[in-house]
PDB file of C-alpha atoms and ligand atoms in Angstrom:
ATOM      1  CA  MET A 112     -22.275  25.525 -10.348  1.00 95.00           C
ATOM      2  CA  VAL A 113     -19.460  22.997 -10.470  1.00 97.00           C
ATOM      3  CA  ARG A 114     -19.572  20.442  -7.682  1.00 96.00           C
ATOM      4  CA  TYR A 115     -16.251  19.151  -6.376  1.00 97.00           C
ATOM      5  CA  ILE A 116     -16.143  15.766  -4.687  1.00 98.00           C
ATOM      6  CA  GLU A 117     -13.112  14.859  -2.597  1.00 98.00           C
ATOM      7  CA  GLY A 118     -12.089  12.468   0.129  1.00 98.00           C
ATOM      8  CA  GLU A 119     -11.015  13.555   3.584  1.00 97.00           C
ATOM      9  CA  PRO A 120      -7.952  12.936   5.737  1.00 97.00           C
ATOM     10  CA  ASN A 121     -10.102  11.243   8.380  1.00 98.00           C
ATOM     11  CA  ALA A 122      -9.527   7.552   9.087  1.00 98.00           C
ATOM     12  CA  SER A 123     -11.964   7.298  11.960  1.00 98.00           C
ATOM     13  CA  GLY A 124     -14.262   4.303  11.490  1.00 97.00           C
ATOM     14  CA  LEU A 125     -12.330   2.992   8.475  1.00 98.00           C
ATOM     15  CA  LYS A 126     -11.287  -0.656   8.342  1.00 98.00           C
ATOM     16  CA  ILE A 127      -7.945  -0.916   6.615  1.00 98.00           C
ATOM     17  CA  GLY A 128      -6.110  -4.031   5.440  1.00 98.00           C
ATOM     18  CA  ILE A 129      -2.366  -3.706   4.938  1.00 98.00           C
ATOM     19  CA  VAL A 130      -0.367  -6.212   2.890  1.00 98.00           C
ATOM     20  CA  VAL A 131       3.364  -5.918   3.499  1.00 98.00           C
ATOM     21  CA  SER A 132       6.141  -8.033   2.020  1.00 98.00           C
ATOM     22  CA  ARG A 133       8.970  -9.462   4.127  1.00 97.00           C
ATOM     23  CA  PHE A 134      11.608  -9.296   1.373  1.00 96.00           C
ATOM     24  CA  ASN A 135      13.859  -6.295   2.147  1.00 96.00           C
ATOM     25  CA  ASP A 136      12.286  -6.135   5.582  1.00 97.00           C
ATOM     26  CA  PHE A 137      14.856  -3.545   6.677  1.00 97.00           C
ATOM     27  CA  ILE A 138      12.964  -1.178   4.325  1.00 97.00           C
ATOM     28  CA  THR A 139       9.398  -2.531   4.433  1.00 98.00           C
ATOM     29  CA  SER A 140       9.288  -2.422   8.261  1.00 98.00           C
ATOM     30  CA  HIS A 141       9.741   1.369   8.016  1.00 98.00           C
ATOM     31  CA  LEU A 142       7.013   1.622   5.382  1.00 98.00           C
ATOM     32  CA  LEU A 143       4.709  -0.321   7.692  1.00 98.00           C
ATOM     33  CA  SER A 144       5.478   1.733  10.794  1.00 98.00           C
ATOM     34  CA  GLY A 145       4.979   4.932   8.777  1.00 98.00           C
ATOM     35  CA  ALA A 146       1.611   3.696   7.509  1.00 98.00           C
ATOM     36  CA  LEU A 147       0.448   2.635  10.986  1.00 98.00           C
ATOM     37  CA  GLU A 148       1.540   5.934  12.504  1.00 98.00           C
ATOM     38  CA  ALA A 149      -0.231   7.939   9.786  1.00 98.00           C
ATOM     39  CA  LEU A 150      -3.447   5.978  10.272  1.00 98.00           C
ATOM     40  CA  ASP A 151      -3.258   6.496  14.027  1.00 98.00           C
ATOM     41  CA  GLN A 152      -2.636  10.234  13.596  1.00 98.00           C
ATOM     42  CA  HIS A 153      -5.654  10.492  11.318  1.00 98.00           C
ATOM     43  CA  GLY A 154      -8.048   8.862  13.727  1.00 98.00           C
ATOM     44  CA  ALA A 155      -7.990   5.156  12.852  1.00 98.00           C
ATOM     45  CA  ASP A 156      -8.660   2.667  15.624  1.00 98.00           C
ATOM     46  CA  GLU A 157      -6.012  -0.077  16.046  1.00 97.00           C
ATOM     47  CA  LYS A 158      -8.683  -2.749  16.142  1.00 98.00           C
ATOM     48  CA  ASP A 159      -9.803  -1.729  12.645  1.00 98.00           C
ATOM     49  CA  ILE A 160      -6.395  -2.381  11.093  1.00 98.00           C
ATOM     50  CA  GLU A 161      -5.106  -5.770   9.999  1.00 98.00           C
ATOM     51  CA  VAL A 162      -1.615  -6.440   8.685  1.00 98.00           C
ATOM     52  CA  VAL A 163      -0.985  -9.392   6.378  1.00 98.00           C
ATOM     53  CA  ARG A 164       2.635 -10.384   5.751  1.00 98.00           C
ATOM     54  CA  VAL A 165       3.694 -12.046   2.491  1.00 98.00           C
ATOM     55  CA  PRO A 166       7.101 -13.337   1.363  1.00 97.00           C
ATOM     56  CA  GLY A 167       7.829 -10.837  -1.421  1.00 96.00           C
ATOM     57  CA  ALA A 168       6.314  -8.143  -3.612  1.00 97.00           C
ATOM     58  CA  PHE A 169       5.311 -10.756  -6.179  1.00 96.00           C
ATOM     59  CA  GLU A 170       2.856 -12.202  -3.651  1.00 97.00           C
ATOM     60  CA  ILE A 171       1.313  -8.840  -2.677  1.00 98.00           C
ATOM     61  CA  PRO A 172      -1.477  -8.876  -5.317  1.00 98.00           C
ATOM     62  CA  MET A 173      -2.535 -12.383  -4.282  1.00 98.00           C
ATOM     63  CA  ALA A 174      -3.082 -11.415  -0.649  1.00 98.00           C
ATOM     64  CA  ALA A 175      -4.594  -8.041  -1.623  1.00 98.00           C
ATOM     65  CA  LYS A 176      -7.169  -9.866  -3.760  1.00 98.00           C
ATOM     66  CA  LYS A 177      -8.131 -12.077  -0.804  1.00 98.00           C
ATOM     67  CA  LEU A 178      -8.632  -9.009   1.385  1.00 98.00           C
ATOM     68  CA  CYS A 179     -10.801  -7.359  -1.261  1.00 98.00           C
ATOM     69  CA  ASP A 180     -12.860 -10.516  -1.678  1.00 97.00           C
ATOM     70  CA  ALA A 181     -13.393 -10.720   2.096  1.00 97.00           C
ATOM     71  CA  LYS A 182     -15.538  -7.546   1.888  1.00 96.00           C
ATOM     72  CA  MET A 183     -14.406  -6.543   5.374  1.00 97.00           C
ATOM     73  CA  TYR A 184     -12.263  -3.521   4.547  1.00 98.00           C
ATOM     74  CA  ASP A 185     -12.753   0.032   3.350  1.00 98.00           C
ATOM     75  CA  ALA A 186      -9.325   0.070   1.705  1.00 98.00           C
ATOM     76  CA  VAL A 187      -6.246  -2.071   1.177  1.00 98.00           C
ATOM     77  CA  VAL A 188      -2.701  -0.689   1.403  1.00 98.00           C
ATOM     78  CA  CYS A 189       0.080  -2.600  -0.379  1.00 98.00           C
ATOM     79  CA  LEU A 190       3.637  -2.090   0.916  1.00 98.00           C
ATOM     80  CA  GLY A 191       6.849  -3.577  -0.418  1.00 98.00           C
ATOM     81  CA  ALA A 192      10.335  -2.826  -1.676  1.00 97.00           C
ATOM     82  CA  VAL A 193      11.766  -4.100  -4.936  1.00 96.00           C
ATOM     83  CA  ILE A 194      15.414  -3.130  -5.260  1.00 96.00           C
ATOM     84  CA  ARG A 195      17.256  -3.593  -8.533  1.00 93.00           C
ATOM     85  CA  GLY A 196      19.941  -6.244  -8.409  1.00 81.00           C
ATOM     86  CA  ALA A 197      22.275  -7.606 -11.010  1.00 64.00           C
ATOM     87  CA  THR A 198      19.611  -9.792 -12.605  1.00 70.00           C
ATOM     88  CA  PRO A 199      16.435  -9.089 -14.625  1.00 76.00           C
ATOM     89  CA  HIS A 200      14.465 -10.513 -11.676  1.00 85.00           C
ATOM     90  CA  PHE A 201      13.782  -6.918 -10.597  1.00 89.00           C
ATOM     91  CA  ASP A 202      11.770  -6.142 -13.728  1.00 90.00           C
ATOM     92  CA  TYR A 203       9.613  -9.230 -13.374  1.00 93.00           C
ATOM     93  CA  VAL A 204       8.914  -8.764  -9.679  1.00 95.00           C
ATOM     94  CA  ALA A 205       8.364  -4.996  -9.853  1.00 95.00           C
ATOM     95  CA  GLY A 206       6.287  -5.272 -13.026  1.00 95.00           C
ATOM     96  CA  GLU A 207       4.078  -8.055 -11.728  1.00 96.00           C
ATOM     97  CA  ALA A 208       3.552  -6.337  -8.374  1.00 97.00           C
ATOM     98  CA  ALA A 209       2.488  -3.094 -10.068  1.00 97.00           C
ATOM     99  CA  ARG A 210       0.361  -4.794 -12.730  1.00 97.00           C
ATOM    100  CA  GLY A 211      -1.214  -7.139 -10.186  1.00 98.00           C
ATOM    101  CA  VAL A 212      -2.162  -4.408  -7.744  1.00 98.00           C
ATOM    102  CA  ALA A 213      -3.497  -2.187 -10.546  1.00 97.00           C
ATOM    103  CA  ALA A 214      -5.641  -5.031 -11.906  1.00 97.00           C
ATOM    104  CA  ILE A 215      -7.096  -5.741  -8.473  1.00 97.00           C
ATOM    105  CA  ALA A 216      -7.711  -2.064  -7.797  1.00 95.00           C
ATOM    106  CA  ARG A 217      -9.722  -1.748 -11.001  1.00 95.00           C
ATOM    107  CA  GLU A 218     -11.921  -4.723 -10.146  1.00 95.00           C
ATOM    108  CA  ALA A 219     -12.347  -4.222  -6.400  1.00 95.00           C
ATOM    109  CA  GLY A 220     -15.126  -2.121  -5.020  1.00 93.00           C
ATOM    110  CA  ILE A 221     -12.662  -0.583  -2.571  1.00 97.00           C
ATOM    111  CA  PRO A 222      -9.491   1.417  -3.136  1.00 98.00           C
ATOM    112  CA  VAL A 223      -6.269  -0.590  -3.290  1.00 98.00           C
ATOM    113  CA  VAL A 224      -3.206   1.643  -3.080  1.00 98.00           C
ATOM    114  CA  PHE A 225       0.347   1.002  -4.210  1.00 98.00           C
ATOM    115  CA  GLY A 226       3.070   1.689  -1.666  1.00 98.00           C
ATOM    116  CA  VAL A 227       5.660  -0.586  -3.239  1.00 98.00           C
ATOM    117  CA  LEU A 228       9.046   1.035  -3.748  1.00 97.00           C
ATOM    118  CA  THR A 229      10.854   0.161  -6.962  1.00 96.00           C
ATOM    119  CA  THR A 230      14.365   1.579  -6.764  1.00 96.00           C
ATOM    120  CA  ASP A 231      17.774   1.157  -8.350  1.00 94.00           C
ATOM    121  CA  ASN A 232      19.573   0.724  -5.046  1.00 94.00           C
ATOM    122  CA  VAL A 233      19.247   0.457  -1.278  1.00 95.00           C
ATOM    123  CA  ALA A 234      20.061   4.148  -0.727  1.00 96.00           C
ATOM    124  CA  GLN A 235      17.114   5.241  -2.886  1.00 96.00           C
ATOM    125  CA  ALA A 236      14.821   2.856  -1.013  1.00 96.00           C
ATOM    126  CA  ALA A 237      16.004   4.110   2.393  1.00 97.00           C
ATOM    127  CA  GLU A 238      15.435   7.725   1.302  1.00 97.00           C
ATOM    128  CA  ARG A 239      11.799   6.851   0.634  1.00 98.00           C
ATOM    129  CA  ALA A 240      11.262   4.775   3.754  1.00 97.00           C
ATOM    130  CA  GLY A 241      11.639   7.500   6.356  1.00 96.00           C
ATOM    131  CA  GLY A 242      14.710   9.249   4.894  1.00 95.00           C
ATOM    132  CA  LYS A 243      15.066  12.579   3.130  1.00 94.00           C
ATOM    133  CA  SER A 244      12.341  11.846   0.572  1.00 94.00           C
ATOM    134  CA  GLY A 245       9.730  11.056   3.208  1.00 97.00           C
ATOM    135  CA  ASN A 246       8.010   7.753   3.778  1.00 98.00           C
ATOM    136  CA  LYS A 247       6.003   6.074   1.018  1.00 98.00           C
ATOM    137  CA  GLY A 248       4.189   4.046   3.668  1.00 98.00           C
ATOM    138  CA  VAL A 249       2.745   7.278   5.062  1.00 98.00           C
ATOM    139  CA  ASP A 250       1.789   8.458   1.569  1.00 98.00           C
ATOM    140  CA  ALA A 251       0.109   5.144   0.756  1.00 98.00           C
ATOM    141  CA  ALA A 252      -1.873   5.106   4.011  1.00 98.00           C
ATOM    142  CA  LEU A 253      -3.078   8.672   3.446  1.00 98.00           C
ATOM    143  CA  ALA A 254      -4.014   7.883  -0.150  1.00 98.00           C
ATOM    144  CA  ALA A 255      -6.056   4.921   1.116  1.00 98.00           C
ATOM    145  CA  VAL A 256      -7.879   7.127   3.647  1.00 98.00           C
ATOM    146  CA  GLU A 257      -8.584   9.817   1.068  1.00 98.00           C
ATOM    147  CA  MET A 258      -9.852   7.285  -1.464  1.00 98.00           C
ATOM    148  CA  ALA A 259     -11.946   5.304   1.045  1.00 98.00           C
ATOM    149  CA  THR A 260     -13.701   8.481   2.195  1.00 98.00           C
ATOM    150  CA  LEU A 261     -14.101   9.536  -1.436  1.00 98.00           C
ATOM    151  CA  TYR A 262     -15.678   6.181  -2.364  1.00 97.00           C
ATOM    152  CA  ARG A 263     -18.298   6.754   0.342  1.00 96.00           C
ATOM    153  CA  LYS A 264     -19.366   9.901  -1.496  1.00 97.00           C
ATOM    154  CA  LEU A 265     -19.421   8.479  -5.015  1.00 95.00           C
TER     155      LEU A 265
HETATM  156  N1  LIG B 254      10.814  -9.499  -3.687  1.00 94.56           N
HETATM  157  C1  LIG B 254      10.744  -8.231  -3.226  1.00 94.56           C
HETATM  158  O1  LIG B 254       9.770  -7.885  -2.531  1.00 94.56           O
HETATM  159  N2  LIG B 254      11.735  -7.345  -3.500  1.00 94.56           N
HETATM  160  C2  LIG B 254      12.823  -7.693  -4.261  1.00 94.56           C
HETATM  161  O2  LIG B 254      13.712  -6.821  -4.463  1.00 94.56           O
HETATM  162  C3  LIG B 254      12.904  -9.010  -4.765  1.00 94.56           C
HETATM  163  N3  LIG B 254      14.044  -9.402  -5.562  1.00 94.56           N
HETATM  164  O3  LIG B 254      14.887  -8.557  -5.869  1.00 94.56           O
HETATM  165  O4  LIG B 254      14.183 -10.539  -5.944  1.00 94.56           O
HETATM  166  C4  LIG B 254      11.866  -9.911  -4.454  1.00 94.56           C
HETATM  167  N4  LIG B 254      11.883 -11.201  -4.901  1.00 94.56           N
HETATM  168  C5  LIG B 254      11.024 -12.225  -4.360  1.00 94.56           C
HETATM  169  C6  LIG B 254       9.662 -12.271  -5.028  1.00 94.56           C
HETATM  170  O5  LIG B 254       8.862 -11.171  -4.647  1.00 94.56           O
HETATM  171  C7  LIG B 254       8.885 -13.541  -4.637  1.00 94.56           C
HETATM  172  O6  LIG B 254       8.684 -13.567  -3.259  1.00 94.56           O
HETATM  173  C8  LIG B 254       9.611 -14.833  -5.053  1.00 94.56           C
HETATM  174  O7  LIG B 254       9.969 -14.788  -6.413  1.00 94.56           O
HETATM  175  C9  LIG B 254       8.675 -16.054  -4.826  1.00 94.56           C
HETATM  176  O8  LIG B 254       7.510 -15.968  -5.653  1.00 94.56           O
END
């Protein structure tokens, strides 16, 4: 018989580290509040959640690595917003944030999830930070919970 192994939407007892970037704070603050609300709704205890603020998305992998190395968390949630401007800076920042988080996630013994928006404009970012396309902060927090509970079974 095939055995299916899945995580659960239950954050009770999980210690979660959140790294959130300050750049485009008018978007990332909504990602953060969505993530915190989702964790609360799924049974997380406030005292088990720590939020680390960094200047921009480029710095997210650096802080996420520190949290993983601290061995204090069951999962790390990365939140940020990279919005395309008139310069190629977008590609560097978005690319490095995604590559950096992916590299850490592969090496860490805990799940590290990517809730960094990469959009062409502010409207697209707002849609995904509590607007008509939902809230990527919520999605990232729930992915972290599912993966952390899955890791406990693997
Ligand atoms: N950081 C972001 O988080 N989002 C952006 O859209 C962004 N843009 O467009 O420049 C951005 N730049 C700052 C970058 O993340 C670093 O903080 C900075 O380069 C210092 O290392």
